[in-house]
Short mmCIF file of C-alpha atoms in Angstrom, two decimals:
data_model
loop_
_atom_site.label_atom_id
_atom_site.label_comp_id
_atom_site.label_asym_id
_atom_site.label_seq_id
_atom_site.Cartn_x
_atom_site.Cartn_y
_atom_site.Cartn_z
CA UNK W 1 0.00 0.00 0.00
CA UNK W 2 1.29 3.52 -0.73
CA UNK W 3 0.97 6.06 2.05
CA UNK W 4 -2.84 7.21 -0.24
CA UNK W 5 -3.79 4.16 -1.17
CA UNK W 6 -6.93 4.66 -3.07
CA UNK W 7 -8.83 2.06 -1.67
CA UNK W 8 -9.14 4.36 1.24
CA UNK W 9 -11.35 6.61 0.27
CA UNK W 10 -13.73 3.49 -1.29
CA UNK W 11 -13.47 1.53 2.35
CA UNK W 12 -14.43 4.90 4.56
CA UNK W 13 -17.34 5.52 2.08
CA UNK W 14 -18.73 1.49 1.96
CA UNK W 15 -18.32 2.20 5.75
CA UNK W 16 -20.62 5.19 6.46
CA UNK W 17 -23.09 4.48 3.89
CA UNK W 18 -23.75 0.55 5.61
CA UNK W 19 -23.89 2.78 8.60
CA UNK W 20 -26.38 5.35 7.24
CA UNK W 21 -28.27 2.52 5.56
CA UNK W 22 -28.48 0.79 9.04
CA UNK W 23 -29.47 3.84 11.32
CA UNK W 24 -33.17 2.99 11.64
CA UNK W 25 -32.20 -0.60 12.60
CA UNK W 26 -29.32 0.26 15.37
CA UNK W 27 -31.99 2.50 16.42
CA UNK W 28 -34.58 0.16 17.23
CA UNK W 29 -31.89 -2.03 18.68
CA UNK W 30 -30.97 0.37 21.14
CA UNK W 31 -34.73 1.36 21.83
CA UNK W 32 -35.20 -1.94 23.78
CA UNK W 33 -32.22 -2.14 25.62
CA UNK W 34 -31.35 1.32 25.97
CA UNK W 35 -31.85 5.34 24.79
CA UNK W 36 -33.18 4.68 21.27
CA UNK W 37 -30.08 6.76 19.73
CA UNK W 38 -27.47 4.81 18.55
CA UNK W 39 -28.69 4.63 14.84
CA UNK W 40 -29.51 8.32 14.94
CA UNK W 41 -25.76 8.94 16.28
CA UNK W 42 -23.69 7.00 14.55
CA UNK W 43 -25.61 8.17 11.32
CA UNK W 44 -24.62 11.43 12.20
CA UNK W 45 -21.13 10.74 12.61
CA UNK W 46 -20.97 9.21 9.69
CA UNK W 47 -22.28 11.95 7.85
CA UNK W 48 -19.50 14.11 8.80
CA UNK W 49 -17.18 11.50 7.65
CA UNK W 50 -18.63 11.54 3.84
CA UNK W 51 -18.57 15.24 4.43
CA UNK W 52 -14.58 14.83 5.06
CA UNK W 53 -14.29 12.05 2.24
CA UNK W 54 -11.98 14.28 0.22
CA UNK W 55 -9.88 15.38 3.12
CA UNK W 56 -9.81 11.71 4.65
CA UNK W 57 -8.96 10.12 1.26
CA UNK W 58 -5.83 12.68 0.46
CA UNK W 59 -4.31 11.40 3.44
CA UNK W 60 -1.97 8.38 4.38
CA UNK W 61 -4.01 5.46 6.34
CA UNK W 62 -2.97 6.41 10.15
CA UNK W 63 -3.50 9.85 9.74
CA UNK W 64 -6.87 9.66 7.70
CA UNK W 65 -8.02 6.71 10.69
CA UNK W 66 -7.19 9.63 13.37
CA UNK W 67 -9.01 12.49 11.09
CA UNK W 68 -12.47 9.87 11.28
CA UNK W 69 -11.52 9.48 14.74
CA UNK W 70 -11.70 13.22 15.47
CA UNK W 71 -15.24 13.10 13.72
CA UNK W 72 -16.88 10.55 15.69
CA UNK W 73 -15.63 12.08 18.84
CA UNK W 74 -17.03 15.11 17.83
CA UNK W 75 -20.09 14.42 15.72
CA UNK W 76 -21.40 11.24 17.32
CA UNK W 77 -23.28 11.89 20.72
CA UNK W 78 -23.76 9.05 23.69
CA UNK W 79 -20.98 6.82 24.41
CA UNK W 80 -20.69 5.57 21.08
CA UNK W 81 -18.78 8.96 19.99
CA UNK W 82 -15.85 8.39 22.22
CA UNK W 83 -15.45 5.05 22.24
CA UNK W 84 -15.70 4.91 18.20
CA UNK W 85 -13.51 7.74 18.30
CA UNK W 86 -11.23 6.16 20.57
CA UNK W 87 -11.09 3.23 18.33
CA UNK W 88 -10.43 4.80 15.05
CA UNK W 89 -7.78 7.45 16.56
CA UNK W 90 -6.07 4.42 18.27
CA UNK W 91 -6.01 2.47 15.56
CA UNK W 92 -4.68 5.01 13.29
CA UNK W 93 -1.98 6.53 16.24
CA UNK W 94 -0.24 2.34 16.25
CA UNK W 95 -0.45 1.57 12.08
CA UNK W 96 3.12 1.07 11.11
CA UNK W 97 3.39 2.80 7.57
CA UNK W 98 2.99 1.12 4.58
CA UNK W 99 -0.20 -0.65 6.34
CA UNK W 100 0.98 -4.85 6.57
CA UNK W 101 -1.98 -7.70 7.71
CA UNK W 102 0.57 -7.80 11.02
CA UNK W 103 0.55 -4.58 11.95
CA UNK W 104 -3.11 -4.09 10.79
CA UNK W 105 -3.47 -6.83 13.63
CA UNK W 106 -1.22 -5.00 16.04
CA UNK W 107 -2.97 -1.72 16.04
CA UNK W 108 -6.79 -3.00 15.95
CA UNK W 109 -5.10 -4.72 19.36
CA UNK W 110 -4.53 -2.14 20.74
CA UNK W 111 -7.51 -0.07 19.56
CA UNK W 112 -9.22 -1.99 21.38
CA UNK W 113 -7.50 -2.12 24.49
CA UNK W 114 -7.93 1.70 23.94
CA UNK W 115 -11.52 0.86 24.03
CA UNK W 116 -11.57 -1.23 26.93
CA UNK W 117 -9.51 1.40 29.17
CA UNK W 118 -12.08 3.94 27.78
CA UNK W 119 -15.46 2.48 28.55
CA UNK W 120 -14.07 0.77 31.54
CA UNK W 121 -15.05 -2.91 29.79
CA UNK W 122 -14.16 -6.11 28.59
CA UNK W 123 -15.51 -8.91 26.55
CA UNK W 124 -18.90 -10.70 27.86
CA UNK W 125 -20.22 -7.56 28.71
CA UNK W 126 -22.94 -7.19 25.57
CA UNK W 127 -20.88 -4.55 23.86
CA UNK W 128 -19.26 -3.97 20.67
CA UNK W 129 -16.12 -5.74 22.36
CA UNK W 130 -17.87 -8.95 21.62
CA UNK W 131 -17.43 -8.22 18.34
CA UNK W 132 -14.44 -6.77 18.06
CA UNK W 133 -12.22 -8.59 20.32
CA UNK W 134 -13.03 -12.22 18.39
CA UNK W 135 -12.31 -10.48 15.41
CA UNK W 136 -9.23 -8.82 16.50
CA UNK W 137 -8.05 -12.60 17.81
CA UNK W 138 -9.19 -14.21 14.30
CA UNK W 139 -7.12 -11.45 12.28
CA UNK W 140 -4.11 -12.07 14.53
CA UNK W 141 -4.47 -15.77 14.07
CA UNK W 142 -4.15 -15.14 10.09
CA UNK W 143 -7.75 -16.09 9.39
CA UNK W 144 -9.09 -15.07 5.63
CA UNK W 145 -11.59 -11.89 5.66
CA UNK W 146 -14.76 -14.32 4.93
CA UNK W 147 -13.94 -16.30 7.95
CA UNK W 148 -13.43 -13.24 9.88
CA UNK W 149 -16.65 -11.77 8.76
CA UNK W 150 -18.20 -14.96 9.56
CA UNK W 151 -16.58 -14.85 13.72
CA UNK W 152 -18.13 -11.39 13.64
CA UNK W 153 -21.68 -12.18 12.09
CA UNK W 154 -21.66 -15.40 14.72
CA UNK W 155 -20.24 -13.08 17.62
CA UNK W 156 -22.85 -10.24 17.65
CA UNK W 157 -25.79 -12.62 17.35
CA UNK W 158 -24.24 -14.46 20.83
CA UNK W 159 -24.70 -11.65 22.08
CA UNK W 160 -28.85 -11.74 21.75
CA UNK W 161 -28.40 -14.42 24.67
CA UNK W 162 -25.80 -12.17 26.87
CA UNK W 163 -27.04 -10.44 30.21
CA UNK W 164 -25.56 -6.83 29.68
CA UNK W 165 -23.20 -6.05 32.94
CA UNK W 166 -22.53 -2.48 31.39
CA UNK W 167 -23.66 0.48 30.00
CA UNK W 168 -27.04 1.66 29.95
CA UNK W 169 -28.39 -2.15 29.36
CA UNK W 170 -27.33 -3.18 31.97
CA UNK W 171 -29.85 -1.16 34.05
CA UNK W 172 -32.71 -4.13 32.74
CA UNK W 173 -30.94 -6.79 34.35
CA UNK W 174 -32.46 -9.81 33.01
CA UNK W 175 -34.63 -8.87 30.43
CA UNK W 176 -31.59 -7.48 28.62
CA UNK W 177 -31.35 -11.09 27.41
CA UNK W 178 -33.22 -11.55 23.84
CA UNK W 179 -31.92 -8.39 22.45
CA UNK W 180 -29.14 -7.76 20.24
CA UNK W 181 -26.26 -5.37 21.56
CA UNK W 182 -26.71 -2.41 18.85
CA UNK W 183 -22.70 -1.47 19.15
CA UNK W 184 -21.99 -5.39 18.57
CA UNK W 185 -24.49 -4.53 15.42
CA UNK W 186 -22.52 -1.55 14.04
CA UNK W 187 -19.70 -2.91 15.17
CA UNK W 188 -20.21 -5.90 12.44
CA UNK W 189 -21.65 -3.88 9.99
CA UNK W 190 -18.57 -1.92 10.03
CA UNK W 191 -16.31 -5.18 9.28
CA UNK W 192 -18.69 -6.53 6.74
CA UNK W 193 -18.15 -3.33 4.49
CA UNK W 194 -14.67 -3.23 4.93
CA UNK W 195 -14.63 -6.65 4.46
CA UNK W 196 -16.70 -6.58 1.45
CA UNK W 197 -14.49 -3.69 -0.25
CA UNK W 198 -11.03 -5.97 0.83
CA UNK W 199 -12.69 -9.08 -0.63
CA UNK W 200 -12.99 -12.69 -0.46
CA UNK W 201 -16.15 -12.10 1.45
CA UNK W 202 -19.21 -13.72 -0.18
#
């Protein structure tokens, strides 16, 4: 990869229109387990990205991931803004430049350890964590992208069965359980369009 690789621009725009496309459904998510705003957030966020397409693309891939970062943490409201935010300005503050599958690994690894230390969580929670950590494990282990999409797909509909322990589900106790966690949802949605603009995803 070059430091503009032009794929960029194509993987930050599959991104925020699956999220956009999936806003009514994140929101209706998050309506029975908690605030009803996820979809309305994150669709707002990623707004601003498309808004910052040109900017974003011109870029080299760590700085453009921080730039998204910045917009999440500024555009998206709840706690999805800073933990998104967190993610994508972590992610893009550890790539090693020219971008390899290692050091892809590497920095999603510690993204989400950024995560973790940000919202104060960890995996079997019913968050996006139980999406992203499997998939951050599966990457590292040198899985292809459809089998990684496939962990993810499998890993955010466990979560339908989790009792949430944080966040604002976790105030329902029990009858969390049956609903699926709507940051393990964009959290997927996310890797199936980058996964989809990478390849080898059917």
């Amino acid at each position: 990869m070059s430091d503009t690789d032009p794929r960029l621009r194509e993987i930050f725009e599959a991104v925020a229109q699956a999220i956009i496309a999936h806003a009514d459904e994140l929101t209706e998510l998050d309506a029975a387990v908690g605030d009803g705003d996820h979809g309305h957030n994150m669709k707002r966020g990623m707004q601003a990205v498309l808004g910052e397409l040109d900017v974003l693309s011109a870029k080299p891939w760590n700085e453009a991931l921080k730039a998204a970062g910045m917009q999440l943490v500024m555009k998206v409201g709840g706690a999805s803004g800073p933990l998104y935010g967190t993610l994508f300005m972590t992610l893009g503050k550890s790539l090693d430049m020219p971008p390899t599958r290692e050091g892809v690994a590497a920095a999603l690894k510690a993204a989400i350890e950024a995560v973790m230390a940000r919202g104060k969580a960890s995996a079997g929670q019913k968050t996006m964590l139980d999406v992203l950590v499997p998939v951050s494990e599966a990457l590292a282990a040198g899985r292809s992208t459809a089998e990684i999409v496939e962990v993810a797909r499998k890993a955010c509909a466990a979560t339908k069965d989790m009792l949430a322990t944080k966040g604002r589900a976790s105030f329902l106790g029990e009858r969390s359980i049956g609903h699926i966690d709507p940051g393990a949802r964009s959290s997927l949605i996310i890797i199936e369009a980058v996964a989809a603009q990478l390849g080898d995803v059917k």
